[in-house]
Tab-separated table of C-alpha atoms in Angstrom:
chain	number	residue	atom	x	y	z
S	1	UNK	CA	19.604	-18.886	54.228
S	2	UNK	CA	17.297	-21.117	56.002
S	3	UNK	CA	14.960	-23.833	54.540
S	4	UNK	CA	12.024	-21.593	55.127
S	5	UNK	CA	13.422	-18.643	53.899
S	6	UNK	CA	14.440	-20.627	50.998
S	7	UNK	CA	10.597	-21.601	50.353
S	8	UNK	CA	9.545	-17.885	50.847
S	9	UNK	CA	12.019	-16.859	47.903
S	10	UNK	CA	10.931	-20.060	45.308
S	11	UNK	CA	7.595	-18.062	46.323
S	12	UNK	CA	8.353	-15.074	45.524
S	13	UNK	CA	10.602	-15.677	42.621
S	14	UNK	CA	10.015	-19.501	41.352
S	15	UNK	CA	12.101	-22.049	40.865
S	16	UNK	CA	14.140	-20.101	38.165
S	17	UNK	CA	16.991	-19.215	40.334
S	18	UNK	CA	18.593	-17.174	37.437
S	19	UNK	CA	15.338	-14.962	37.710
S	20	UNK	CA	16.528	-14.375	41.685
S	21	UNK	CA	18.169	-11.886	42.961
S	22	UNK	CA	22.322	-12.144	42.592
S	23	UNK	CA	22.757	-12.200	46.271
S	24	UNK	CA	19.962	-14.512	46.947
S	25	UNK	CA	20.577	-16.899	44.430
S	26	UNK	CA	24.503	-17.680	46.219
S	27	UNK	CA	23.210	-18.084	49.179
S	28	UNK	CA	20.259	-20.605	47.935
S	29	UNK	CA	22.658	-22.508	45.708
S	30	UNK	CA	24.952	-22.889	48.713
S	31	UNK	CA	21.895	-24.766	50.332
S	32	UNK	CA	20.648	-26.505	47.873
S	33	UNK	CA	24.655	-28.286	48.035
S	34	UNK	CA	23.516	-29.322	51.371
S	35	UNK	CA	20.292	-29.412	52.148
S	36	UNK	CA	17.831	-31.958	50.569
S	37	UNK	CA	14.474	-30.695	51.929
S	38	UNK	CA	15.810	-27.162	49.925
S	39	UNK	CA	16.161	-29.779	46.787
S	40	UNK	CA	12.997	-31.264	47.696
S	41	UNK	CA	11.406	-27.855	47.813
S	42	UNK	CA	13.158	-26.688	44.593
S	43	UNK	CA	11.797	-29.975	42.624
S	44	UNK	CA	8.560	-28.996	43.554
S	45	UNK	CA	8.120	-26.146	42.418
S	46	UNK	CA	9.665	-26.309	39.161
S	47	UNK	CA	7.409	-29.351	38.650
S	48	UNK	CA	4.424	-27.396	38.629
S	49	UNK	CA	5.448	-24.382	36.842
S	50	UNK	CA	6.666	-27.029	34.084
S	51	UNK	CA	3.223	-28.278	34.581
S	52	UNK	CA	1.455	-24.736	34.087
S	53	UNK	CA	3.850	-24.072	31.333
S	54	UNK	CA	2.672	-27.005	29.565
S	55	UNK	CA	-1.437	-27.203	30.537
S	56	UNK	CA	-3.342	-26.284	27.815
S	57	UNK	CA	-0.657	-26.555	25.224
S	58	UNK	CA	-2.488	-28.794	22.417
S	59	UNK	CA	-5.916	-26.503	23.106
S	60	UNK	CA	-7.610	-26.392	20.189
S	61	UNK	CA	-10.584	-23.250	19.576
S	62	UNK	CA	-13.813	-25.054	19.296
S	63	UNK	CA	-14.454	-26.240	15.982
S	64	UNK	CA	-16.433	-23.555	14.083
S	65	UNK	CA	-15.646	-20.489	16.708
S	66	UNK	CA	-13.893	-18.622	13.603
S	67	UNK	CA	-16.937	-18.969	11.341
S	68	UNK	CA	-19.395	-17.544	13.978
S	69	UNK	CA	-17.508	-14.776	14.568
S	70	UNK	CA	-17.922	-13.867	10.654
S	71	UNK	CA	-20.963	-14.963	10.643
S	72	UNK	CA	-22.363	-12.680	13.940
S	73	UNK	CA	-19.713	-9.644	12.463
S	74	UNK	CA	-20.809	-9.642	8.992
S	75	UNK	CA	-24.047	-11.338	9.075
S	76	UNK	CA	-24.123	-12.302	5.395
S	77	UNK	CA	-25.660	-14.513	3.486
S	78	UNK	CA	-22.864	-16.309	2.274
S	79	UNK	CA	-21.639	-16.760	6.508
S	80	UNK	CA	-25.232	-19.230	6.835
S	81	UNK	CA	-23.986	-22.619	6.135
S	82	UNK	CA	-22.268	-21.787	9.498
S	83	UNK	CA	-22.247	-25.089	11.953
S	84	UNK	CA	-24.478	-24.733	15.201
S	85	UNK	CA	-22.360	-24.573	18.492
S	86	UNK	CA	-20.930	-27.426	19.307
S	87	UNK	CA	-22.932	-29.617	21.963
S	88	UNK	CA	-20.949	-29.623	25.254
S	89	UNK	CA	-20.019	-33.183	25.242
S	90	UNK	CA	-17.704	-35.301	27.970
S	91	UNK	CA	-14.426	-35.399	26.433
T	1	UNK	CA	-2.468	4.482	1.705
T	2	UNK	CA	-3.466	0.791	1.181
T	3	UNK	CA	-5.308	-0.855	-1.464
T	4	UNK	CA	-5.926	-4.627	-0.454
T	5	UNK	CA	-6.300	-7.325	-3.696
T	6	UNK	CA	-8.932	-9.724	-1.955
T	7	UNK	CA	-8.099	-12.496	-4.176
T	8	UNK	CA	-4.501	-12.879	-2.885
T	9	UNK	CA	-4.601	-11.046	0.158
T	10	UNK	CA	-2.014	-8.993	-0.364
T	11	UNK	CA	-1.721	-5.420	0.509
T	12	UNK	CA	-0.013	-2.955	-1.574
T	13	UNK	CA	1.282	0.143	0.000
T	14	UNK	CA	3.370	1.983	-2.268
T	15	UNK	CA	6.281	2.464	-0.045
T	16	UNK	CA	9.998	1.416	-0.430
T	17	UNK	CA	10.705	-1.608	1.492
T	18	UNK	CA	13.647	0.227	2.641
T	19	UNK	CA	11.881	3.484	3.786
T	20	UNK	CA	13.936	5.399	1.164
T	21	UNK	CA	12.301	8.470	-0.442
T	22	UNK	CA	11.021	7.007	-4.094
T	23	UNK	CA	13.021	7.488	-6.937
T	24	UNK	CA	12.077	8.025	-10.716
T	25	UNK	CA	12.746	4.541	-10.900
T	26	UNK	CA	10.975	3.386	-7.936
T	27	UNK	CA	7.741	5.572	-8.961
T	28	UNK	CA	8.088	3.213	-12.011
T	29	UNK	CA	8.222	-0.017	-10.329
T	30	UNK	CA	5.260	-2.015	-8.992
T	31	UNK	CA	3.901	-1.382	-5.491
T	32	UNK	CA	5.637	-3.749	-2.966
T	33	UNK	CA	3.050	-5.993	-1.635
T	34	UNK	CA	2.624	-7.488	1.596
T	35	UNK	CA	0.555	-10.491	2.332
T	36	UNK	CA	-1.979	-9.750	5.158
T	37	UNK	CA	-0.669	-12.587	7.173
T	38	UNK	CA	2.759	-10.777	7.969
T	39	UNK	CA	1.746	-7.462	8.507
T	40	UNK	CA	1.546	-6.531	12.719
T	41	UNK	CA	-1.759	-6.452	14.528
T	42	UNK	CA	-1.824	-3.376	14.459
T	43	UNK	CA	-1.392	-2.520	10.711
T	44	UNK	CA	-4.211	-4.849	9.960
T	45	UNK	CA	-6.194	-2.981	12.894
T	46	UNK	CA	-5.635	-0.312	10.517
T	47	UNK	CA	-7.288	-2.009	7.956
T	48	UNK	CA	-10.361	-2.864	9.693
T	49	UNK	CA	-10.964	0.634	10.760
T	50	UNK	CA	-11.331	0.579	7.440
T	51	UNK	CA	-13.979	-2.034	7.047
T	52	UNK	CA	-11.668	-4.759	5.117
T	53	UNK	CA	-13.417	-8.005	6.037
T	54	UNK	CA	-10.053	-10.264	4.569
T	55	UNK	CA	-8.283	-8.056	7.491
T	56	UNK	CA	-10.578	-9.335	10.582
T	57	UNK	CA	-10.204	-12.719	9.216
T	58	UNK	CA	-6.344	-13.013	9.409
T	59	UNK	CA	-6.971	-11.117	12.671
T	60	UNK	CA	-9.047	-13.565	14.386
T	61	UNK	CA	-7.549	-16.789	12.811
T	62	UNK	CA	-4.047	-15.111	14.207
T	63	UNK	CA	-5.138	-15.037	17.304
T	64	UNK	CA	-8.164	-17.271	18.007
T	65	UNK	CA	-6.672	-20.559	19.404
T	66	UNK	CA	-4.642	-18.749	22.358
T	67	UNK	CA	-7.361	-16.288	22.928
T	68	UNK	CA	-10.040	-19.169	23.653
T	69	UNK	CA	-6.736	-21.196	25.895
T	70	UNK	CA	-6.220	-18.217	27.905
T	71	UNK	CA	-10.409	-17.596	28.621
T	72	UNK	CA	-10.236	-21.443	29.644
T	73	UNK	CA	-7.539	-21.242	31.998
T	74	UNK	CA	-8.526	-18.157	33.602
T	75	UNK	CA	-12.842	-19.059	33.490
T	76	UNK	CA	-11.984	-22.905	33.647
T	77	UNK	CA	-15.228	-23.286	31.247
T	78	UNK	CA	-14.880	-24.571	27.739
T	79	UNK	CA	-18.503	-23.145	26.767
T	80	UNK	CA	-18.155	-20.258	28.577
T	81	UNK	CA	-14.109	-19.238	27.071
T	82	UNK	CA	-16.017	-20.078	23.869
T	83	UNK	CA	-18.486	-17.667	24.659
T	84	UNK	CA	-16.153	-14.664	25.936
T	85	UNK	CA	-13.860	-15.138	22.840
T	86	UNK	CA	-16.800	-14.878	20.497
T	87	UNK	CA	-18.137	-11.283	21.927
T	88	UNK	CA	-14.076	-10.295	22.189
T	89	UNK	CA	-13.512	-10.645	18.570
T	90	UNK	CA	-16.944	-9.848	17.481
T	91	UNK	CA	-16.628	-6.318	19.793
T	92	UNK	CA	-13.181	-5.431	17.583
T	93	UNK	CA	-15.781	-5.357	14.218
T	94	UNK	CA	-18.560	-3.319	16.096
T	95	UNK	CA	-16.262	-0.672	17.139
T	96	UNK	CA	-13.318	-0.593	15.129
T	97	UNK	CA	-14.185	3.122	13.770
T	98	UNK	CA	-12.815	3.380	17.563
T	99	UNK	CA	-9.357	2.030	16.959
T	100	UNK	CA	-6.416	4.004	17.512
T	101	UNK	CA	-2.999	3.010	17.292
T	102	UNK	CA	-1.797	5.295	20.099
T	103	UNK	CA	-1.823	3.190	23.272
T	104	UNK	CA	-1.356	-0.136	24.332
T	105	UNK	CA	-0.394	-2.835	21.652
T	106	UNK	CA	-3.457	-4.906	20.466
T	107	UNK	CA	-2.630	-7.928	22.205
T	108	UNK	CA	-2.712	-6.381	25.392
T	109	UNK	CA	-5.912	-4.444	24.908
T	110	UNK	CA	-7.360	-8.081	23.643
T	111	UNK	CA	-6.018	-10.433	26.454
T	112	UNK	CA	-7.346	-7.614	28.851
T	113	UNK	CA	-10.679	-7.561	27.600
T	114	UNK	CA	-10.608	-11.846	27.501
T	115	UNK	CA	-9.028	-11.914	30.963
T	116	UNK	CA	-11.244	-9.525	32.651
T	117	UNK	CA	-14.213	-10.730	30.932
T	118	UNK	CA	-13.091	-14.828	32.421
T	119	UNK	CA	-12.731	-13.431	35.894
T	120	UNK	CA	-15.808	-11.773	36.476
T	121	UNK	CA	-17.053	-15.333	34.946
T	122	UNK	CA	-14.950	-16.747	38.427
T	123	UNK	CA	-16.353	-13.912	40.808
T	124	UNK	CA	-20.104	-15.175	39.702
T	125	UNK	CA	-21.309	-17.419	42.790
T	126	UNK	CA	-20.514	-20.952	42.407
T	127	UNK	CA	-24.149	-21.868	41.687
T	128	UNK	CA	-24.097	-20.284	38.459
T	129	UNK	CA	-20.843	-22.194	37.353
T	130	UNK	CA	-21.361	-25.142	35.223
T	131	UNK	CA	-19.074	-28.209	36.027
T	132	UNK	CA	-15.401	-27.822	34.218
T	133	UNK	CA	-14.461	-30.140	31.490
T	134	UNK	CA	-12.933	-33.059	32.490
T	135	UNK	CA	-10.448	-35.050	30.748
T	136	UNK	CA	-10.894	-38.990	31.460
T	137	UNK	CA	-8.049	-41.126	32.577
T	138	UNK	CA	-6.228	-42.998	29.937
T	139	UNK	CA	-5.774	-46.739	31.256
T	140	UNK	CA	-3.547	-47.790	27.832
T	141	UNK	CA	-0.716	-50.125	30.086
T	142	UNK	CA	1.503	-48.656	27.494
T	143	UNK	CA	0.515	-44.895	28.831
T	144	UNK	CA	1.868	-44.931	32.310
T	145	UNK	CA	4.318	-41.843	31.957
T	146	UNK	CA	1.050	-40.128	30.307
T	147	UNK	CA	-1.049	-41.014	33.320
T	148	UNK	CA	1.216	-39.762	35.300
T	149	UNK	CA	1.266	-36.379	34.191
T	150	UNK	CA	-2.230	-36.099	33.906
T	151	UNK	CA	-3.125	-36.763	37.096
T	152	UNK	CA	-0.595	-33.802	38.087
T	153	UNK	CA	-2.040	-31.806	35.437
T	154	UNK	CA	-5.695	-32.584	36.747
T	155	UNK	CA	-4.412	-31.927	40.236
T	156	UNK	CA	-2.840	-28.915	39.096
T	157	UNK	CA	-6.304	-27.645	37.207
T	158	UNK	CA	-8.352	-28.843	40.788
T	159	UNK	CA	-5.708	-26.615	42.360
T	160	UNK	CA	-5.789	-23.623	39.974
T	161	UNK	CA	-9.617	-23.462	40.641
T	162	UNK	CA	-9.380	-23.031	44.311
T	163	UNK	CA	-7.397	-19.834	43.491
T	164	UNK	CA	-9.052	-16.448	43.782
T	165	UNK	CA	-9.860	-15.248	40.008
T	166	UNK	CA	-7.048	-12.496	40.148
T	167	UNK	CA	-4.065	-15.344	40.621
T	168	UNK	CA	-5.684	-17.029	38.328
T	169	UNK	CA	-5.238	-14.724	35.518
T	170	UNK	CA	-1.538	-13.459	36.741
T	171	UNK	CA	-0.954	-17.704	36.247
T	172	UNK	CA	-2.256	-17.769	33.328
T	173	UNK	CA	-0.290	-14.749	31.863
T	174	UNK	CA	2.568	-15.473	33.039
T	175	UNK	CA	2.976	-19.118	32.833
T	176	UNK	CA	1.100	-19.965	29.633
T	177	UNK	CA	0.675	-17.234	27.469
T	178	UNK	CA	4.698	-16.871	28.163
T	179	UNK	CA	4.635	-12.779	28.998
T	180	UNK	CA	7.108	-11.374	31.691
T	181	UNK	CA	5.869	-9.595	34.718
T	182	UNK	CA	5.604	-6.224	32.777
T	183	UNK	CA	3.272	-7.164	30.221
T	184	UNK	CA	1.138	-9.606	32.427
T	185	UNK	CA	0.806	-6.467	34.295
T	186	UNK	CA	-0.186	-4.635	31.629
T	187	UNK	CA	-3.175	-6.360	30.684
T	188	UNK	CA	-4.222	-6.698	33.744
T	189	UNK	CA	-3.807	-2.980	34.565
T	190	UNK	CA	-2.253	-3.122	37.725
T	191	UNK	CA	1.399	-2.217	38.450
T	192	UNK	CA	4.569	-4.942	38.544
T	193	UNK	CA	4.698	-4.796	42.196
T	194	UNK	CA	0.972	-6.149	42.258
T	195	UNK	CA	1.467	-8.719	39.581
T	196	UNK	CA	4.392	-9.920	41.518
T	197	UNK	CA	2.560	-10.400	45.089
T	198	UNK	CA	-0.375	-12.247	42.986
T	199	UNK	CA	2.118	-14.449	41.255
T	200	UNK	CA	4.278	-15.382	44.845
T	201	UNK	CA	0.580	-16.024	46.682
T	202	UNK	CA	-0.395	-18.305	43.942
T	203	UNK	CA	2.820	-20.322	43.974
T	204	UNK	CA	2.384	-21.074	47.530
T	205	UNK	CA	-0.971	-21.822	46.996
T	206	UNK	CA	-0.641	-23.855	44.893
T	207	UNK	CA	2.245	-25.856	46.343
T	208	UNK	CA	0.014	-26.366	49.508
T	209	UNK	CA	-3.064	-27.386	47.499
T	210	UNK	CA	-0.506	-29.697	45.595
T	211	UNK	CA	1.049	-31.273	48.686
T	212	UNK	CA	-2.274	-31.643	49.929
T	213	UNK	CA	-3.695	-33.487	47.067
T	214	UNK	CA	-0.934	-35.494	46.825
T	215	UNK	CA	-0.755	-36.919	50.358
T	216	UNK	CA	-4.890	-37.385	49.689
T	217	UNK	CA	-4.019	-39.321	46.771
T	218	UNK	CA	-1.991	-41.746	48.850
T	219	UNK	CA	-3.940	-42.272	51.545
T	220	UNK	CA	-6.727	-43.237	49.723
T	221	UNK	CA	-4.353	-45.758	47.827
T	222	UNK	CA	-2.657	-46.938	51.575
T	223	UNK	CA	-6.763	-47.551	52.542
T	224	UNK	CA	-7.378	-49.281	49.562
């Protein structure tokens, strides 16, 4: 397996080489023993699906979303102490 | 058949825990009682085709917080996931005389509606787009690992916008909301093989856009 082709699988597959193909994931481990742009490669990629794995994780719903759902479902009385929308503010 | 006790929001259904046929002695003994908060989506779908209000509520608190994440990443628009989240939920009350139970699972049908709902928000022309939310830099000296991975993480979100709304959404699937191939596929109704192709052209995307932004980054510190 070449560099390239290498790249073209951590495409395909990611950097999860347990989620590659049997065959495929011999021959890249034999080049990653070898070859450090295939480690180079191989970092990169996991560091950005760690990075998509992990954007977004403390996202909180805006405050008062739940209560103007009731509010615009039901549409009762007791739902219209409900806050306005939130301004859109820089965070 | 359910009745539902509002006050403790508990359901009771009548039935052995066990699924055993009822004795004379279980016909004597109280109803077991489930709280609403561990029954399945779809049992409290049930429910709310049945108008109970305490239902919905555990509903949409279950599910509100990654509903509104996943309409960010895929519509990269705080006010705009806020707004496609809203009419989600609010469309299950409106038409849940419509619910069945044959079919997809609920969280599928829901992150489908959310998902294709934030990417016709991306196919809109850019003029109608509103500027994303932007986090601002933390300059703590005690924060440097933190700055660090925000500036990857806002490099990464730059990135993710370039992408075309479809590898967006198979991203955001996949990597976030933590589903395999099959059941990002299945909310966005396309087959495995098509999921697969959206996921391997965003991953080199993205590790272009990445490199690219990267070697920007240190250029502009080499001028400086």
């Amino acid at each position: 397996m070449t560099v390239d082709e290498f790249r073209e699988w951590l495409d395909r597959c990611g950097g999860d080489l347990s989620r590659w193909p049997a065959a495929k994931m011999v021959e890249a481990s034999r080049l990653l023993a070898t070859s450090l742009e295939a480690q180079s490669a191989l970092d990169e990629m996991v560091s950005i699906e760690v990075a998509l794995a992990e954007e977004g994780m403390g996202t909180q719903a805006p405050e008062g979303l739940a209560n103007r759902i009731f509010a615009a479902a039901f549409g009762d009385e007791d739902e219209s102490a409900v806050p306005e929308r939130r301004p859109r503010v820089p965070r | 058949m359910h009745t539902v006790d509002f006050n403790s929001g508990m359901t009771e259904t009548g039935v052995s825990p066990t699924g055993a046929p009822p004795s004379p002695m279980a016909i004597k003994a109280p109803p077991v009682r489930v709280p609403l908060t561990e029954m399945t989506d779809e049992r409290l779908m049930r429910l709310i085709r049945d108008g109970d209000r305490l239902a919905y509520r555990t509903l949409v608190n279950r599910h509100l917080k990654r509903s509104f994440a996943l309409a960010r990443r895929v519509c990269g628009n705080d006010s705009e996931a806020e707004d496609i989240v809203q009419d989600s939920f609010l469309r299950i009350w409106q038409r849940r005389d419509r619910w069945t139970d044959e079919g997809s699972k609920f969280t599928t049908w829901l992150y489908r509606v959310i998902t294709n709902r934030a990417i016709d928000f991306r196919r809109r022309p850019a003029t109608d787009e509103l500027e994303p939310d932007m986090d601002p830099p933390d300059r703590r000296p005690d924060a440097v690992a933190t700055i660090h991975r925000r500036e990857v993480a806002s490099r990464l979100s730059q990135a993710q916008a370039k992408l075309p709304p479809q590898q967006r959404a198979a991203v955001a699937l996949f990597y976030f909301n933590g589903m395999n191939a099959a059941e990002a596929a299945a909310v966005m109704d396309i087959s495995v093989n098509a999921l697969e192709s959206l996921l391997k052209r965003a991953r080199q995307q993205l590790r272009v856009l990445m490199r690219a932004s990267a070697q920007a980054a240190k250029d502009s510190f080499d001028d400086g």
